[in-house]
Amino acid sequence: MPSTPRLLHTATVAPSVGVQFRTPTPSMREIVCENIRILCCTREVTRRDLATMLGISYNAVHPIWNHKRKVSAEELWSIAAIFEIPVERFYTLHDWNDSWSWTNPERNTNG
């Protein structure tokens, strides 16, 4: 019987409950990469557009998009400057419905 890879889930054992499975906490690289991806999707920016904006090749953006490559500090600062958002927003977990967090309050012209 094949075993499930450890990366997919981890087991915790509680005396009264037994074995429970939970998904692992995402790494900081995964959080940053996913936030870049969400930001680009909400602003309708493609991977090619992002590569052009950063002055890097599409082949360098593709692994970021798939959480396979760390984003350098220089690239992260450039992305934040391009989209006019604070860098700190890339280091927190966001939901797809969390669109307020990707808007710049100073530039918000609603009302």
PDB file of C-alpha atoms in Angstrom:
ATOM      1  CA  MET A   1       0.000   0.000   0.000  1.00  0.00           C
ATOM      2  CA  PRO A   2       1.593   3.334  -1.053  1.00  0.00           C
ATOM      3  CA  SER A   3       2.060   5.875   1.661  1.00  0.00           C
ATOM      4  CA  THR A   4       0.853   9.444   1.397  1.00  0.00           C
ATOM      5  CA  PRO A   5       3.684  11.949   0.985  1.00  0.00           C
ATOM      6  CA  ARG A   6       4.439  13.814   4.198  1.00  0.00           C
ATOM      7  CA  LEU A   7       4.141  17.147   2.428  1.00  0.00           C
ATOM      8  CA  LEU A   8       0.426  16.646   1.743  1.00  0.00           C
ATOM      9  CA  HIS A   9      -0.610  16.402   5.378  1.00  0.00           C
ATOM     10  CA  THR A  10       0.786  15.841   8.819  1.00  0.00           C
ATOM     11  CA  ALA A  11      -0.700  13.771  11.584  1.00  0.00           C
ATOM     12  CA  THR A  12      -1.302  14.875  15.129  1.00  0.00           C
ATOM     13  CA  VAL A  13      -2.268  12.467  17.857  1.00  0.00           C
ATOM     14  CA  ALA A  14      -4.618  13.520  20.632  1.00  0.00           C
ATOM     15  CA  PRO A  15      -5.287  11.050  23.463  1.00  0.00           C
ATOM     16  CA  SER A  16      -9.081  11.305  23.370  1.00  0.00           C
ATOM     17  CA  VAL A  17      -9.491  11.810  19.608  1.00  0.00           C
ATOM     18  CA  GLY A  18      -6.833   9.631  18.044  1.00  0.00           C
ATOM     19  CA  VAL A  19      -4.999  10.537  14.842  1.00  0.00           C
ATOM     20  CA  GLN A  20      -6.066  13.722  13.085  1.00  0.00           C
ATOM     21  CA  PHE A  21      -4.710  15.039   9.808  1.00  0.00           C
ATOM     22  CA  ARG A  22      -4.210  18.696   9.041  1.00  0.00           C
ATOM     23  CA  THR A  23      -2.693  20.578   6.154  1.00  0.00           C
ATOM     24  CA  PRO A  24       0.739  22.024   6.864  1.00  0.00           C
ATOM     25  CA  THR A  25       1.251  25.708   7.502  1.00  0.00           C
ATOM     26  CA  PRO A  26       2.452  27.395   4.305  1.00  0.00           C
ATOM     27  CA  SER A  27       6.024  28.620   4.210  1.00  0.00           C
ATOM     28  CA  MET A  28       6.838  32.308   3.908  1.00  0.00           C
ATOM     29  CA  ARG A  29       7.912  31.704   0.297  1.00  0.00           C
ATOM     30  CA  GLU A  30       4.493  30.211  -0.469  1.00  0.00           C
ATOM     31  CA  ILE A  31       2.676  33.107   1.223  1.00  0.00           C
ATOM     32  CA  VAL A  32       4.656  35.763  -0.657  1.00  0.00           C
ATOM     33  CA  CYS A  33       4.313  33.978  -4.004  1.00  0.00           C
ATOM     34  CA  GLU A  34       0.584  33.418  -3.522  1.00  0.00           C
ATOM     35  CA  ASN A  35       0.073  37.071  -2.602  1.00  0.00           C
ATOM     36  CA  ILE A  36       1.898  38.137  -5.765  1.00  0.00           C
ATOM     37  CA  ARG A  37      -0.334  35.823  -7.740  1.00  0.00           C
ATOM     38  CA  ILE A  38      -3.519  37.132  -6.074  1.00  0.00           C
ATOM     39  CA  LEU A  39      -2.430  40.729  -6.599  1.00  0.00           C
ATOM     40  CA  CYS A  40      -1.766  40.124 -10.276  1.00  0.00           C
ATOM     41  CA  CYS A  41      -5.112  38.363 -10.719  1.00  0.00           C
ATOM     42  CA  THR A  42      -7.056  41.136  -8.983  1.00  0.00           C
ATOM     43  CA  ARG A  43      -5.284  43.785 -11.082  1.00  0.00           C
ATOM     44  CA  GLU A  44      -5.595  41.672 -14.265  1.00  0.00           C
ATOM     45  CA  VAL A  45      -1.837  41.494 -14.797  1.00  0.00           C
ATOM     46  CA  THR A  46      -0.535  38.417 -16.628  1.00  0.00           C
ATOM     47  CA  ARG A  47       2.731  36.634 -15.927  1.00  0.00           C
ATOM     48  CA  ARG A  48       4.186  38.115 -19.104  1.00  0.00           C
ATOM     49  CA  ASP A  49       3.117  41.598 -18.007  1.00  0.00           C
ATOM     50  CA  LEU A  50       4.742  41.074 -14.616  1.00  0.00           C
ATOM     51  CA  ALA A  51       7.963  39.869 -16.241  1.00  0.00           C
ATOM     52  CA  THR A  52       8.020  42.957 -18.457  1.00  0.00           C
ATOM     53  CA  MET A  53       7.342  45.272 -15.501  1.00  0.00           C
ATOM     54  CA  LEU A  54      10.183  43.717 -13.487  1.00  0.00           C
ATOM     55  CA  GLY A  55      12.579  43.504 -16.405  1.00  0.00           C
ATOM     56  CA  ILE A  56      13.041  39.749 -16.032  1.00  0.00           C
ATOM     57  CA  SER A  57      12.185  36.848 -18.300  1.00  0.00           C
ATOM     58  CA  TYR A  58       8.906  34.967 -18.284  1.00  0.00           C
ATOM     59  CA  ASN A  59      10.897  31.882 -17.275  1.00  0.00           C
ATOM     60  CA  ALA A  60      11.906  33.671 -14.057  1.00  0.00           C
ATOM     61  CA  VAL A  61       8.300  34.642 -13.226  1.00  0.00           C
ATOM     62  CA  HIS A  62       6.804  31.215 -13.879  1.00  0.00           C
ATOM     63  CA  PRO A  63       8.448  29.529 -10.822  1.00  0.00           C
ATOM     64  CA  ILE A  64       7.349  32.419  -8.600  1.00  0.00           C
ATOM     65  CA  TRP A  65       3.792  31.935  -9.822  1.00  0.00           C
ATOM     66  CA  ASN A  66       3.992  28.249  -8.879  1.00  0.00           C
ATOM     67  CA  HIS A  67       5.661  28.851  -5.468  1.00  0.00           C
ATOM     68  CA  LYS A  68       8.910  27.202  -6.619  1.00  0.00           C
ATOM     69  CA  ARG A  69      11.278  30.193  -6.403  1.00  0.00           C
ATOM     70  CA  LYS A  70      11.921  32.711  -3.674  1.00  0.00           C
ATOM     71  CA  VAL A  71      11.311  36.326  -4.562  1.00  0.00           C
ATOM     72  CA  SER A  72      14.314  38.549  -3.967  1.00  0.00           C
ATOM     73  CA  ALA A  73      13.929  41.638  -1.815  1.00  0.00           C
ATOM     74  CA  GLU A  74      14.653  43.800  -4.857  1.00  0.00           C
ATOM     75  CA  GLU A  75      11.904  42.106  -6.888  1.00  0.00           C
ATOM     76  CA  LEU A  76       9.430  42.393  -4.016  1.00  0.00           C
ATOM     77  CA  TRP A  77      10.158  46.104  -3.549  1.00  0.00           C
ATOM     78  CA  SER A  78       9.758  46.614  -7.303  1.00  0.00           C
ATOM     79  CA  ILE A  79       6.389  44.830  -7.322  1.00  0.00           C
ATOM     80  CA  ALA A  80       5.217  46.900  -4.347  1.00  0.00           C
ATOM     81  CA  ALA A  81       6.327  50.108  -6.068  1.00  0.00           C
ATOM     82  CA  ILE A  82       4.682  49.166  -9.366  1.00  0.00           C
ATOM     83  CA  PHE A  83       1.341  48.436  -7.699  1.00  0.00           C
ATOM     84  CA  GLU A  84       1.738  51.221  -5.118  1.00  0.00           C
ATOM     85  CA  ILE A  85       1.160  49.039  -2.060  1.00  0.00           C
ATOM     86  CA  PRO A  86       3.251  48.509   1.092  1.00  0.00           C
ATOM     87  CA  VAL A  87       5.674  45.579   1.029  1.00  0.00           C
ATOM     88  CA  GLU A  88       4.210  44.288   4.301  1.00  0.00           C
ATOM     89  CA  ARG A  89       1.050  43.184   2.516  1.00  0.00           C
ATOM     90  CA  PHE A  90       2.973  40.362   0.825  1.00  0.00           C
ATOM     91  CA  TYR A  91       3.839  38.787   4.194  1.00  0.00           C
ATOM     92  CA  THR A  92       0.300  38.145   5.451  1.00  0.00           C
ATOM     93  CA  LEU A  93      -2.257  35.514   4.528  1.00  0.00           C
ATOM     94  CA  HIS A  94      -5.064  36.865   2.340  1.00  0.00           C
ATOM     95  CA  ASP A  95      -8.269  35.390   0.971  1.00  0.00           C
ATOM     96  CA  TRP A  96      -9.521  35.873  -2.571  1.00  0.00           C
ATOM     97  CA  ASN A  97     -12.426  37.836  -1.077  1.00  0.00           C
ATOM     98  CA  ASP A  98      -9.995  40.052   0.796  1.00  0.00           C
ATOM     99  CA  SER A  99      -9.860  42.644  -1.986  1.00  0.00           C
ATOM    100  CA  TRP A 100      -9.693  45.624   0.399  1.00  0.00           C
ATOM    101  CA  SER A 101      -6.193  44.624   1.388  1.00  0.00           C
ATOM    102  CA  TRP A 102      -4.913  45.101  -2.168  1.00  0.00           C
ATOM    103  CA  THR A 103      -6.205  48.630  -2.589  1.00  0.00           C
ATOM    104  CA  ASN A 104      -4.219  51.688  -1.675  1.00  0.00           C
ATOM    105  CA  PRO A 105      -6.338  53.758   0.735  1.00  0.00           C
ATOM    106  CA  GLU A 106      -4.730  57.005  -0.427  1.00  0.00           C
ATOM    107  CA  ARG A 107      -5.755  56.289  -4.005  1.00  0.00           C
ATOM    108  CA  ASN A 108      -9.262  55.034  -3.170  1.00  0.00           C
ATOM    109  CA  THR A 109     -11.713  57.419  -4.848  1.00  0.00           C
ATOM    110  CA  ASN A 110     -14.931  55.721  -3.716  1.00  0.00           C
ATOM    111  CA  GLY A 111     -17.033  58.320  -1.996  1.00  0.00           C
TER     112      GLY A 111
END
